[in-house]
mmCIF file with all atom_site columns, C-alpha atoms in Angstrom:
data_model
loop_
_atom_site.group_PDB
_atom_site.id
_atom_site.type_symbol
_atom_site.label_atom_id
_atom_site.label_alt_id
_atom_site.label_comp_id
_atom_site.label_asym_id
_atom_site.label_entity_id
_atom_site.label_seq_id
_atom_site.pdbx_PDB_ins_code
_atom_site.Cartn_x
_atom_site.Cartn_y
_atom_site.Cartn_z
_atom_site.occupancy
_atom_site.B_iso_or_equiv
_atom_site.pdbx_formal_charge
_atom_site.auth_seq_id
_atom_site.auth_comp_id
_atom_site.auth_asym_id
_atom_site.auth_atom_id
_atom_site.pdbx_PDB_model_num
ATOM 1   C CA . UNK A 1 1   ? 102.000 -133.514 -83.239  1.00 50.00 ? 158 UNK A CA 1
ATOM 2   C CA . UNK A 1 2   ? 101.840 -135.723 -86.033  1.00 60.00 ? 159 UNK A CA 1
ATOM 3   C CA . UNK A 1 3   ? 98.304  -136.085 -85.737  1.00 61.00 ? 160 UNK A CA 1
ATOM 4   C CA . UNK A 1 4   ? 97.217  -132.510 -86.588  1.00 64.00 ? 161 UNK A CA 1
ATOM 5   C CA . UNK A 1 5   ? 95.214  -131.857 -83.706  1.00 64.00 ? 162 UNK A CA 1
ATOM 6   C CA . UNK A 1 6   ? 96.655  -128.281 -83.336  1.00 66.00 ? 163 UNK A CA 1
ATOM 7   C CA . UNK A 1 7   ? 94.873  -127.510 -86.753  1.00 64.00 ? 164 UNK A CA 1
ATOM 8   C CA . UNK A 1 8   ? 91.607  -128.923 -85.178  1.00 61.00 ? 165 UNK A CA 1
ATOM 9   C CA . UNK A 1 9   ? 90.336  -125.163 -84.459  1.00 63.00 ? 166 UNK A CA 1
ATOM 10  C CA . UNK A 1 10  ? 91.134  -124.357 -87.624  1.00 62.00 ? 167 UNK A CA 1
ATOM 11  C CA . UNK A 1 11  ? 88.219  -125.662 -88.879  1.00 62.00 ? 168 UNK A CA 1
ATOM 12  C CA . UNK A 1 12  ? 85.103  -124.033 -89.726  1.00 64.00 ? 169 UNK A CA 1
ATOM 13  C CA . UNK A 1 13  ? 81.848  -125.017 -87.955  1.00 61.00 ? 170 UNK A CA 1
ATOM 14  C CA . UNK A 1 14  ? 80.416  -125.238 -91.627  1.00 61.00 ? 171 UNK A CA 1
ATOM 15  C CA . UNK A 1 15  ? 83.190  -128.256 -92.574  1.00 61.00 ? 172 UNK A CA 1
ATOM 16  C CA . UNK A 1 16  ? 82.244  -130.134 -89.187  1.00 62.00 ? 173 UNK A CA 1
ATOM 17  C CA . UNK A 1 17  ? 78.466  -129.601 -90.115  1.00 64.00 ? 174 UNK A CA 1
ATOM 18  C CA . UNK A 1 18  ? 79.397  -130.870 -93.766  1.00 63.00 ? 175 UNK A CA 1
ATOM 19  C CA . UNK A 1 19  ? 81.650  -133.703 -92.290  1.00 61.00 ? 176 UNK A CA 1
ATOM 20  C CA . UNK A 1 20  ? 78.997  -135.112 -89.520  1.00 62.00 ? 177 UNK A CA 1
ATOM 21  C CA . UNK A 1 21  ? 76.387  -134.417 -92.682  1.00 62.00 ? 178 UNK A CA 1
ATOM 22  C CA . UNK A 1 22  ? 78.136  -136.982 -94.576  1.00 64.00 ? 179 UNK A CA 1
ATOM 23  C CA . UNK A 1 23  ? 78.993  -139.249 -92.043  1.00 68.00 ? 180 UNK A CA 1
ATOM 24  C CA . UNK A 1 24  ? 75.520  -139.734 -90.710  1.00 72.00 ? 181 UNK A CA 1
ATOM 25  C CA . UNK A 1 25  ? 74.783  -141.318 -94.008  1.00 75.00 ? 182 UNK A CA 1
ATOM 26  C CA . UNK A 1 26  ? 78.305  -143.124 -94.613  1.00 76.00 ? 183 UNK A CA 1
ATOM 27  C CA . UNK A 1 27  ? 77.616  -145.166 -91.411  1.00 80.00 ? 184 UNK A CA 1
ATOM 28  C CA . UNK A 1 28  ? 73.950  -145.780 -92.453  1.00 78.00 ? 185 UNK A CA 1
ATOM 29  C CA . UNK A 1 29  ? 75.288  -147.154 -95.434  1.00 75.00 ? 186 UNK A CA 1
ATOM 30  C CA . UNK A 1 30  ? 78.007  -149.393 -93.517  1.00 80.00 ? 187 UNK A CA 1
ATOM 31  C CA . UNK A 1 31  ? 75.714  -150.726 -91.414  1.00 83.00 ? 188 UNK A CA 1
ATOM 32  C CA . UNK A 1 32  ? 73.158  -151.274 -93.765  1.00 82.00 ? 189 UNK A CA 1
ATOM 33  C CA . UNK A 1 33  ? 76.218  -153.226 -95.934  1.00 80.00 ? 190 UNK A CA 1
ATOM 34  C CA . UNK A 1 34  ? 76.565  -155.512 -93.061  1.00 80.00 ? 191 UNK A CA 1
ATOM 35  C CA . UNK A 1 35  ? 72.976  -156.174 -92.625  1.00 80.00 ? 192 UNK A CA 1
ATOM 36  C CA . UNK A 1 36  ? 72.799  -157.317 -96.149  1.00 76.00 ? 193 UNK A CA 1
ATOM 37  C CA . UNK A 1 37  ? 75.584  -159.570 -95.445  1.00 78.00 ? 194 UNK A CA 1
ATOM 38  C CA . UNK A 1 38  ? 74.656  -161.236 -92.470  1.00 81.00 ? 195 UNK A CA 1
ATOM 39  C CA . UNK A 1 39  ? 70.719  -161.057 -93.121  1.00 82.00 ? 196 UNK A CA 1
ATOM 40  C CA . UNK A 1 40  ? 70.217  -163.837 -95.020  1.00 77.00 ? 197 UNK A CA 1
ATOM 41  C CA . UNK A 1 41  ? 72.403  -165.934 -92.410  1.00 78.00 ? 198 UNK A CA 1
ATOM 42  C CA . UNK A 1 42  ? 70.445  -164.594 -89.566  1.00 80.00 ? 199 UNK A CA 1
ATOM 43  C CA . UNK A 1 43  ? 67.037  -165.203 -91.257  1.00 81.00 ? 200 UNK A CA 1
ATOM 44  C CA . UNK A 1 44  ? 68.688  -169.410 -92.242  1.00 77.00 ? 201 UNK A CA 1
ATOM 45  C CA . UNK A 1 45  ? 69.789  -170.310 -89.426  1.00 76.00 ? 202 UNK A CA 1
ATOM 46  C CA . UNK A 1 46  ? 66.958  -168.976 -88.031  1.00 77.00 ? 203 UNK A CA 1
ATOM 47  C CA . UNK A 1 47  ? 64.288  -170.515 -89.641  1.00 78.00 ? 204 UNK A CA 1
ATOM 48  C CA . UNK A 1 48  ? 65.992  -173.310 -91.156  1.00 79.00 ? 205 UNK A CA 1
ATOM 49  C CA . UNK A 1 49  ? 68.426  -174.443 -88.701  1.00 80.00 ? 206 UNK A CA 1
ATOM 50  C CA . UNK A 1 50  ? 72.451  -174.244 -88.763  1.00 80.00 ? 207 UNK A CA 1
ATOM 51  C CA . UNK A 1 51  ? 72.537  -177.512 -91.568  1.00 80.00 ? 208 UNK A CA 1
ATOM 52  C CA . UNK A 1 52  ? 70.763  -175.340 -94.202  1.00 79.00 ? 209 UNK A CA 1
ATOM 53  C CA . UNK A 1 53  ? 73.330  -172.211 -93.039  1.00 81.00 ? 210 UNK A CA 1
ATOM 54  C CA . UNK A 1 54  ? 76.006  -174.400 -93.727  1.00 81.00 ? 211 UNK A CA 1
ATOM 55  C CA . UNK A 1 55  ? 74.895  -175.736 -97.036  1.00 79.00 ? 212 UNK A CA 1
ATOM 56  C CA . UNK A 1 56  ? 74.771  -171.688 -98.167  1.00 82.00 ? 213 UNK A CA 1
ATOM 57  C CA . UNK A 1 57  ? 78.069  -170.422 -96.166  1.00 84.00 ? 214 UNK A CA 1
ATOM 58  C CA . UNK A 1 58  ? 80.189  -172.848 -98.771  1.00 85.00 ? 215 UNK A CA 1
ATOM 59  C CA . UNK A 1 59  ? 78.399  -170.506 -102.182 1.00 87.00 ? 216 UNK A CA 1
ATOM 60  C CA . UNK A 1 60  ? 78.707  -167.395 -100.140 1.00 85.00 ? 217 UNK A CA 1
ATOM 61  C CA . UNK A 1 61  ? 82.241  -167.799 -99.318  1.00 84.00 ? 218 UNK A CA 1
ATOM 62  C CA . UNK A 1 62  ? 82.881  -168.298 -103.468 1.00 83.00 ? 219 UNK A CA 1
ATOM 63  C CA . UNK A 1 63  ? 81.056  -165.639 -104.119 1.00 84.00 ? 220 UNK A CA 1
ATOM 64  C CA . UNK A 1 64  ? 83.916  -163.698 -102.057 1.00 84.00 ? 221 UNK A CA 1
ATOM 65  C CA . UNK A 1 65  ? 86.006  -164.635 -104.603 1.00 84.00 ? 222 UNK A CA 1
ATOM 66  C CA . UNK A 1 66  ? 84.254  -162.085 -107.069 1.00 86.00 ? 223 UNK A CA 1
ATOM 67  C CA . UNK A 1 67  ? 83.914  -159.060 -104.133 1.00 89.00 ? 224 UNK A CA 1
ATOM 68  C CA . UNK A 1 68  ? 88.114  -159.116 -103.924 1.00 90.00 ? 225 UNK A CA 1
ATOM 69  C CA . UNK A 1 69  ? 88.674  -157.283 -107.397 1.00 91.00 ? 226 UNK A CA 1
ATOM 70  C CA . UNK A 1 70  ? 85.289  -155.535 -106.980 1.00 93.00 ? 227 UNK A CA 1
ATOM 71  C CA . UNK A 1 71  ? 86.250  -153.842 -104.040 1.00 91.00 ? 228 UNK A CA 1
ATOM 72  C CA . UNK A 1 72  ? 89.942  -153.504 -105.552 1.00 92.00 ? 229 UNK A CA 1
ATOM 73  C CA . UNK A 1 73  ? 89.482  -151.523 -108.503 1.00 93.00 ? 230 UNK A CA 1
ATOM 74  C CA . UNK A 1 74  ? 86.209  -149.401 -106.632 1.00 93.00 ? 231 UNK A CA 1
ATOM 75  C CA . UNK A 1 75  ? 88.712  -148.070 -104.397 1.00 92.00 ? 232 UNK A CA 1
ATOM 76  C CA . UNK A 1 76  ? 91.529  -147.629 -107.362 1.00 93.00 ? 233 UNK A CA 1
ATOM 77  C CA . UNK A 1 77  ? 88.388  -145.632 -108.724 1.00 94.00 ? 234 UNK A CA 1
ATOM 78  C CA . UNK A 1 78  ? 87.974  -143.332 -105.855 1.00 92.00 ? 235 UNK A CA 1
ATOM 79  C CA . UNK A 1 79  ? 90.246  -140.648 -106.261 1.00 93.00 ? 236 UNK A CA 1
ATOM 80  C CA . UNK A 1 80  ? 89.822  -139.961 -110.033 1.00 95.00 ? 237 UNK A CA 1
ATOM 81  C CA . UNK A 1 81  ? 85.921  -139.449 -108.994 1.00 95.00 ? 238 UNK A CA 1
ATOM 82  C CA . UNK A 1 82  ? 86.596  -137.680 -106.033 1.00 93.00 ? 239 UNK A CA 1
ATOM 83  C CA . UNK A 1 83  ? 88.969  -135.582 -108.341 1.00 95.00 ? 240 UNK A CA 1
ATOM 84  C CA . UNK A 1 84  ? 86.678  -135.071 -111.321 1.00 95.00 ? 241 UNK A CA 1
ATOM 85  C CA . UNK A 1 85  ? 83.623  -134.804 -108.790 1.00 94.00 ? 242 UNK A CA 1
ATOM 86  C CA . UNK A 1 86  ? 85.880  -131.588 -107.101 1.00 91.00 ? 243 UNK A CA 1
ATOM 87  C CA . UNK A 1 87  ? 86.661  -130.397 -110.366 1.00 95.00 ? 244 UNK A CA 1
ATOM 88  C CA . UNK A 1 88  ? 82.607  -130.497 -111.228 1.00 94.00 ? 245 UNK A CA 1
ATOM 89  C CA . UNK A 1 89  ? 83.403  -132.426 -114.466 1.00 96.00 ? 246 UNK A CA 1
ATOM 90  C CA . UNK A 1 90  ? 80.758  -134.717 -114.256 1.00 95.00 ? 247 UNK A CA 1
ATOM 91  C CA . UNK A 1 91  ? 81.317  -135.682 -118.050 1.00 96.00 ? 248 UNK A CA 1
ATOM 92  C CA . UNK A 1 92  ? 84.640  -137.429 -116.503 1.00 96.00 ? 249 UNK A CA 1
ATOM 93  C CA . UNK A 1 93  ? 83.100  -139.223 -113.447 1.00 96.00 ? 250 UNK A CA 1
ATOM 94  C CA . UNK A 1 94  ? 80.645  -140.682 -116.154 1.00 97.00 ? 251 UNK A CA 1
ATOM 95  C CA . UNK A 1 95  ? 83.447  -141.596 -118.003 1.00 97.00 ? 252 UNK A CA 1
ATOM 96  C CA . UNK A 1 96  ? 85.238  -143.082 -114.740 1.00 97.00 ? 253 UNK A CA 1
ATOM 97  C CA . UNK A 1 97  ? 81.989  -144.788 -113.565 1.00 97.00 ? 254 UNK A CA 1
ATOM 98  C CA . UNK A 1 98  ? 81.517  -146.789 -117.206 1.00 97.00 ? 255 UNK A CA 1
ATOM 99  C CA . UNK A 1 99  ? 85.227  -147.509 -117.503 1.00 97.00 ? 256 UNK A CA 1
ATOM 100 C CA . UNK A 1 100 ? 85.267  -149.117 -113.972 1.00 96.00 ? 257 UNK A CA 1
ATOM 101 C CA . UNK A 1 101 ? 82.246  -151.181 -114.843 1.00 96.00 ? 258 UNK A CA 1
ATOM 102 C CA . UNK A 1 102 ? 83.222  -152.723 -117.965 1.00 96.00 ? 259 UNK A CA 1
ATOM 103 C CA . UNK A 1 103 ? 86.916  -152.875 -116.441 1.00 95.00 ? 260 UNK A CA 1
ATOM 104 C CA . UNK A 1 104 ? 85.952  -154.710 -113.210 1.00 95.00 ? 261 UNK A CA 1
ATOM 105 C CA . UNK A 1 105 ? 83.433  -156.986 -115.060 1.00 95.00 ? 262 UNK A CA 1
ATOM 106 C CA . UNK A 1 106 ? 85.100  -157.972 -117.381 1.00 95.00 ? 263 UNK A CA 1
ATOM 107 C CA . UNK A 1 107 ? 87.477  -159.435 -114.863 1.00 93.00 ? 264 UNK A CA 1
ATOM 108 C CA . UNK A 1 108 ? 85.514  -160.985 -112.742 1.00 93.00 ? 265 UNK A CA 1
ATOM 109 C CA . UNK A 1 109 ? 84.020  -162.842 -115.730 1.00 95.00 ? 266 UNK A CA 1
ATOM 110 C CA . UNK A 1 110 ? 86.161  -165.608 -115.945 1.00 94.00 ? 267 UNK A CA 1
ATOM 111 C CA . UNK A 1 111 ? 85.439  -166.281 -111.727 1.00 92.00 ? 268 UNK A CA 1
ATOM 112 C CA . UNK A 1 112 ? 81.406  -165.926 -112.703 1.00 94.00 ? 269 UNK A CA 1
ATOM 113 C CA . UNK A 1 113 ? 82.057  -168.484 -115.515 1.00 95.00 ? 270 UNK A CA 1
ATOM 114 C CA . UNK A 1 114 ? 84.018  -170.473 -113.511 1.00 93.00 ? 271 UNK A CA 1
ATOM 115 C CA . UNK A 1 115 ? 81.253  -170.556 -110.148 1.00 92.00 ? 272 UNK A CA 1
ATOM 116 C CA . UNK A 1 116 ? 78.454  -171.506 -113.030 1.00 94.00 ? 273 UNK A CA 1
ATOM 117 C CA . UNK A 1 117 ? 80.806  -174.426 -115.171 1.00 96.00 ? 274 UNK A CA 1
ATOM 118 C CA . UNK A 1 118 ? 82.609  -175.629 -112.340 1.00 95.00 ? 275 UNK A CA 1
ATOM 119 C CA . UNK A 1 119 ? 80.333  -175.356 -109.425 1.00 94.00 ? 276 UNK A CA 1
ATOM 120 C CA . UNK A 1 120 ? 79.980  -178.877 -108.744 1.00 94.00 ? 277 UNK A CA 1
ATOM 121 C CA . UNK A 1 121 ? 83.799  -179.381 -108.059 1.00 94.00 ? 278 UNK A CA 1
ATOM 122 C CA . UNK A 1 122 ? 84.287  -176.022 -106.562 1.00 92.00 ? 279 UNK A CA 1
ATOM 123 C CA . UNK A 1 123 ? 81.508  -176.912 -104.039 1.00 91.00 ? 280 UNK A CA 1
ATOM 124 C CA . UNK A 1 124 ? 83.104  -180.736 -103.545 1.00 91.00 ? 281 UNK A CA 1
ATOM 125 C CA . UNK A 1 125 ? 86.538  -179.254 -102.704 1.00 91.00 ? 282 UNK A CA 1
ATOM 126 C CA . UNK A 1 126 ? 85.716  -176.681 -100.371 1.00 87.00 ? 283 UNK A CA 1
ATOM 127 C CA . UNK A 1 127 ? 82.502  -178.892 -98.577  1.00 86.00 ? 284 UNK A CA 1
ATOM 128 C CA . UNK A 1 128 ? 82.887  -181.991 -99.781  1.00 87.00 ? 285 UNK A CA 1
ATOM 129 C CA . UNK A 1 129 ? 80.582  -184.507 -101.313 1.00 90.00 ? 286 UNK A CA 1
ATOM 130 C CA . UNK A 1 130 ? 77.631  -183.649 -98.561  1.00 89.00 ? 287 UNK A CA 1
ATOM 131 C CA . UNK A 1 131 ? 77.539  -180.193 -99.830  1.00 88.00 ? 288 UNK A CA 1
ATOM 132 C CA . UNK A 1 132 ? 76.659  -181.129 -103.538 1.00 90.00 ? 289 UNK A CA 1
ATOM 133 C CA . UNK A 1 133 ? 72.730  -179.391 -102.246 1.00 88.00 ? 290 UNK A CA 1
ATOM 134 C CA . UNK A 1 134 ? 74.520  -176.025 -102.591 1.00 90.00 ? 291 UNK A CA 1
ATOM 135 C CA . UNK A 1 135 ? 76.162  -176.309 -106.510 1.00 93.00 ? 292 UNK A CA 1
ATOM 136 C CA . UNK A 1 136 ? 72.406  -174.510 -107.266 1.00 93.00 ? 293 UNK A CA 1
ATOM 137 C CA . UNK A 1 137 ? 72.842  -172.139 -104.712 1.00 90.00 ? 294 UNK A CA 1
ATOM 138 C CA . UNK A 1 138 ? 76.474  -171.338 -106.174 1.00 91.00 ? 295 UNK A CA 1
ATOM 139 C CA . UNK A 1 139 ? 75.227  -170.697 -109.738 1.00 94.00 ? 296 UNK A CA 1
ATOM 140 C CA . UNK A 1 140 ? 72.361  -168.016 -108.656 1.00 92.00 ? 297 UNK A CA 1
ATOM 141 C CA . UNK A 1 141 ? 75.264  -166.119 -106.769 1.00 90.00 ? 298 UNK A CA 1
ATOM 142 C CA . UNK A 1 142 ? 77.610  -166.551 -109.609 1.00 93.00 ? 299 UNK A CA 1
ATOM 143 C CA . UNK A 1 143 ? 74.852  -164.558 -111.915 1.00 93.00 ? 300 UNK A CA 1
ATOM 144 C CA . UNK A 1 144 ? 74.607  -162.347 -108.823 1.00 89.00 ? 301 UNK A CA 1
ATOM 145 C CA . UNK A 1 145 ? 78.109  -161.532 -109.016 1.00 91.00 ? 302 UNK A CA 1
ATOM 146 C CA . UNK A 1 146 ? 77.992  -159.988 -112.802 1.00 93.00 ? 303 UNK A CA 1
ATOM 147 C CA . UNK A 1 147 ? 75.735  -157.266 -110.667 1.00 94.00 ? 304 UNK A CA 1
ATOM 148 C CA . UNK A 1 148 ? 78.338  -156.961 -107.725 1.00 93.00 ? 305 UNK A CA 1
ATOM 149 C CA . UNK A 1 149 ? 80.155  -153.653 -110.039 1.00 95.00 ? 306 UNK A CA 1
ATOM 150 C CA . UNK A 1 150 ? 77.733  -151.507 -110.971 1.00 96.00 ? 307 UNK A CA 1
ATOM 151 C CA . UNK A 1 151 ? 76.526  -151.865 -107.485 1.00 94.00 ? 308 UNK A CA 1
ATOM 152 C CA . UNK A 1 152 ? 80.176  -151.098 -105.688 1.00 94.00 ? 309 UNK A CA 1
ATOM 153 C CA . UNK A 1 153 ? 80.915  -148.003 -108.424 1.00 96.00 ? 310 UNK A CA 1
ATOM 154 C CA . UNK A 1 154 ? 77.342  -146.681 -108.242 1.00 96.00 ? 311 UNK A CA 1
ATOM 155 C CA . UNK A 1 155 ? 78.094  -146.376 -104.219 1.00 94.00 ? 312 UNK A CA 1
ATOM 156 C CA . UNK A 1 156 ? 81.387  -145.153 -104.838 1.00 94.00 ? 313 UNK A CA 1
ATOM 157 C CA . UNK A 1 157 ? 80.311  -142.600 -107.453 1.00 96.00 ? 314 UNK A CA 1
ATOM 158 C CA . UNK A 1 158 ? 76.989  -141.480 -105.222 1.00 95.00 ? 315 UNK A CA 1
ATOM 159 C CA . UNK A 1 159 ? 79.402  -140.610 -102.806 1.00 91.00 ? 316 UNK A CA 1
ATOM 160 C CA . UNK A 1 160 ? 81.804  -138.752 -104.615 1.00 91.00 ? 317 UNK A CA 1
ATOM 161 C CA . UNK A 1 161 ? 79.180  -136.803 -106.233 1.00 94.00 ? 318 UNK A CA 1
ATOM 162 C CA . UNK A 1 162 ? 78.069  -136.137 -102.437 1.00 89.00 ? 319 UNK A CA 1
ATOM 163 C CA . UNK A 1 163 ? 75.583  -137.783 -102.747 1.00 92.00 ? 320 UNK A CA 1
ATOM 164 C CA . UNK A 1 164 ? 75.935  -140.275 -99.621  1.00 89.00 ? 321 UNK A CA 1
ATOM 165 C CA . UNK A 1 165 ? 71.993  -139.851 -98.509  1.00 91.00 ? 322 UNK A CA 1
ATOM 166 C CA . UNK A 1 166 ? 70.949  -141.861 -101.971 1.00 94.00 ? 323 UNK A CA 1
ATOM 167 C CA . UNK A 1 167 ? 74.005  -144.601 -101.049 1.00 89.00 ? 324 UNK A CA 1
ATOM 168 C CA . UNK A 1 168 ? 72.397  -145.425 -98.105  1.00 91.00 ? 325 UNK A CA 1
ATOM 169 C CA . UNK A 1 169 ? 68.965  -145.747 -99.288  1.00 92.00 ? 326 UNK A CA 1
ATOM 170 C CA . UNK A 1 170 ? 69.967  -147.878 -102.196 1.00 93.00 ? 327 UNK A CA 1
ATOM 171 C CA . UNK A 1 171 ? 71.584  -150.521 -99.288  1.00 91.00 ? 328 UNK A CA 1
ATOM 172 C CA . UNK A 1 172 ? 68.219  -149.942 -97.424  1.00 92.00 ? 329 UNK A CA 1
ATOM 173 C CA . UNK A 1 173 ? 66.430  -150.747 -100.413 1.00 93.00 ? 330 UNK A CA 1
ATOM 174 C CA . UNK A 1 174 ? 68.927  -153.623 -101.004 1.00 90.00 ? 331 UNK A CA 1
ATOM 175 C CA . UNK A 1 175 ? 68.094  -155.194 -97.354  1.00 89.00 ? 332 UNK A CA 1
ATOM 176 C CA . UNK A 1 176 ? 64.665  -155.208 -97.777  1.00 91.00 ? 333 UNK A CA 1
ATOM 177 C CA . UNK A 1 177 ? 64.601  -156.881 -101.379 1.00 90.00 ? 334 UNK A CA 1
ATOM 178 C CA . UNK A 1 178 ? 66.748  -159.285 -99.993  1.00 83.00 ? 335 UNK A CA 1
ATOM 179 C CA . UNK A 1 179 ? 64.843  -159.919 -96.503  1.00 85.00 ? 336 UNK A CA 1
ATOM 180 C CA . UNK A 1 180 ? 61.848  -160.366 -98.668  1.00 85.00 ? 337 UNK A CA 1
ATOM 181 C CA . UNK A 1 181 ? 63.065  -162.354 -100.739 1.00 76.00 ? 338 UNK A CA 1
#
């Protein structure tokens, strides 16, 4: 089969253990991901009704402008930490880590310039003219968005390192700054 179930009792109990081990926490963190994604909509159109949600959706969908080569170049990390993180060389995954930072900032800079200079015609485009409430709302996520790699590589690197228990409490922690807030 091309699906390598034959090699399925191959494993050792101790990989499973280590697998499941990991995975408890990966899908912690991937729920906790989509928590802090949807919580703030939840907790507008909650309280605030669905005009206020849709005077934030238009900032929050520009602001997913900035997540595309976040979440490109995290994943281009991935295997050179996963390899250096095998390999114990934790000199390189530093390395890695830093160089992926100031890589992936530095090219999301001109789209966090652009949501802070232009936000009042980026927010007329997509909305329209009603929408000008949320240029504000645009700029704060903009500034938010110079945060977005160290945040996506620290979460990459924690779980490279195997370290997928601290991943998932830094989302947890994440969710409840951002509820409170």
């Amino acid at each position: 089969h091309w699906t390598g179930i034959k090699n399925f009792k191959l494993g050792r109990k101790k990989h499973f253990s280590n697998l499941l081990h990991f995975g408890k926490f990966s899908t912690g963190t991937l729920i906790g991901t989509n928590l802090l994604k949807s919580s703030d909509s939840f907790l507008l159109g909650g309280l605030l009704g669905p005009m206020a949600l849709a005077f934030y959706s238009i900032p929050q969908k520009l602001t997913e402008l900035m997540e595309l080569p976040v979440r490109s170049l995290a994943t281009t990390a991935l295997p050179k930490l996963s390899k250096a993180s095998m390999q114990n060389d934790l000199i390189t995954v530093r390395k890695i880590f830093i160089e992926y930072i100031i890589l992936t900032t530095l090219l999301i800079l001109p789209i966090v310039a652009s949501c802070i200079l232009f936000a009042k015609y980026l927010v007329i485009w997509i909305g329209g003219e009603e929408y000008q409430s949320s240029i504000l709302i645009l700029q704060v996520f903009a500034i938010y968005g110079l945060f977005l790699p160290f945040d996506k590589l620290l979460g990459v690197t924690l779980d490279c390192l195997n370290f997928p228990k601290f991943n998932m409490i830094k989302v947890i922690l994440m969710v409840i700054v951002n509820v409170i807030g």
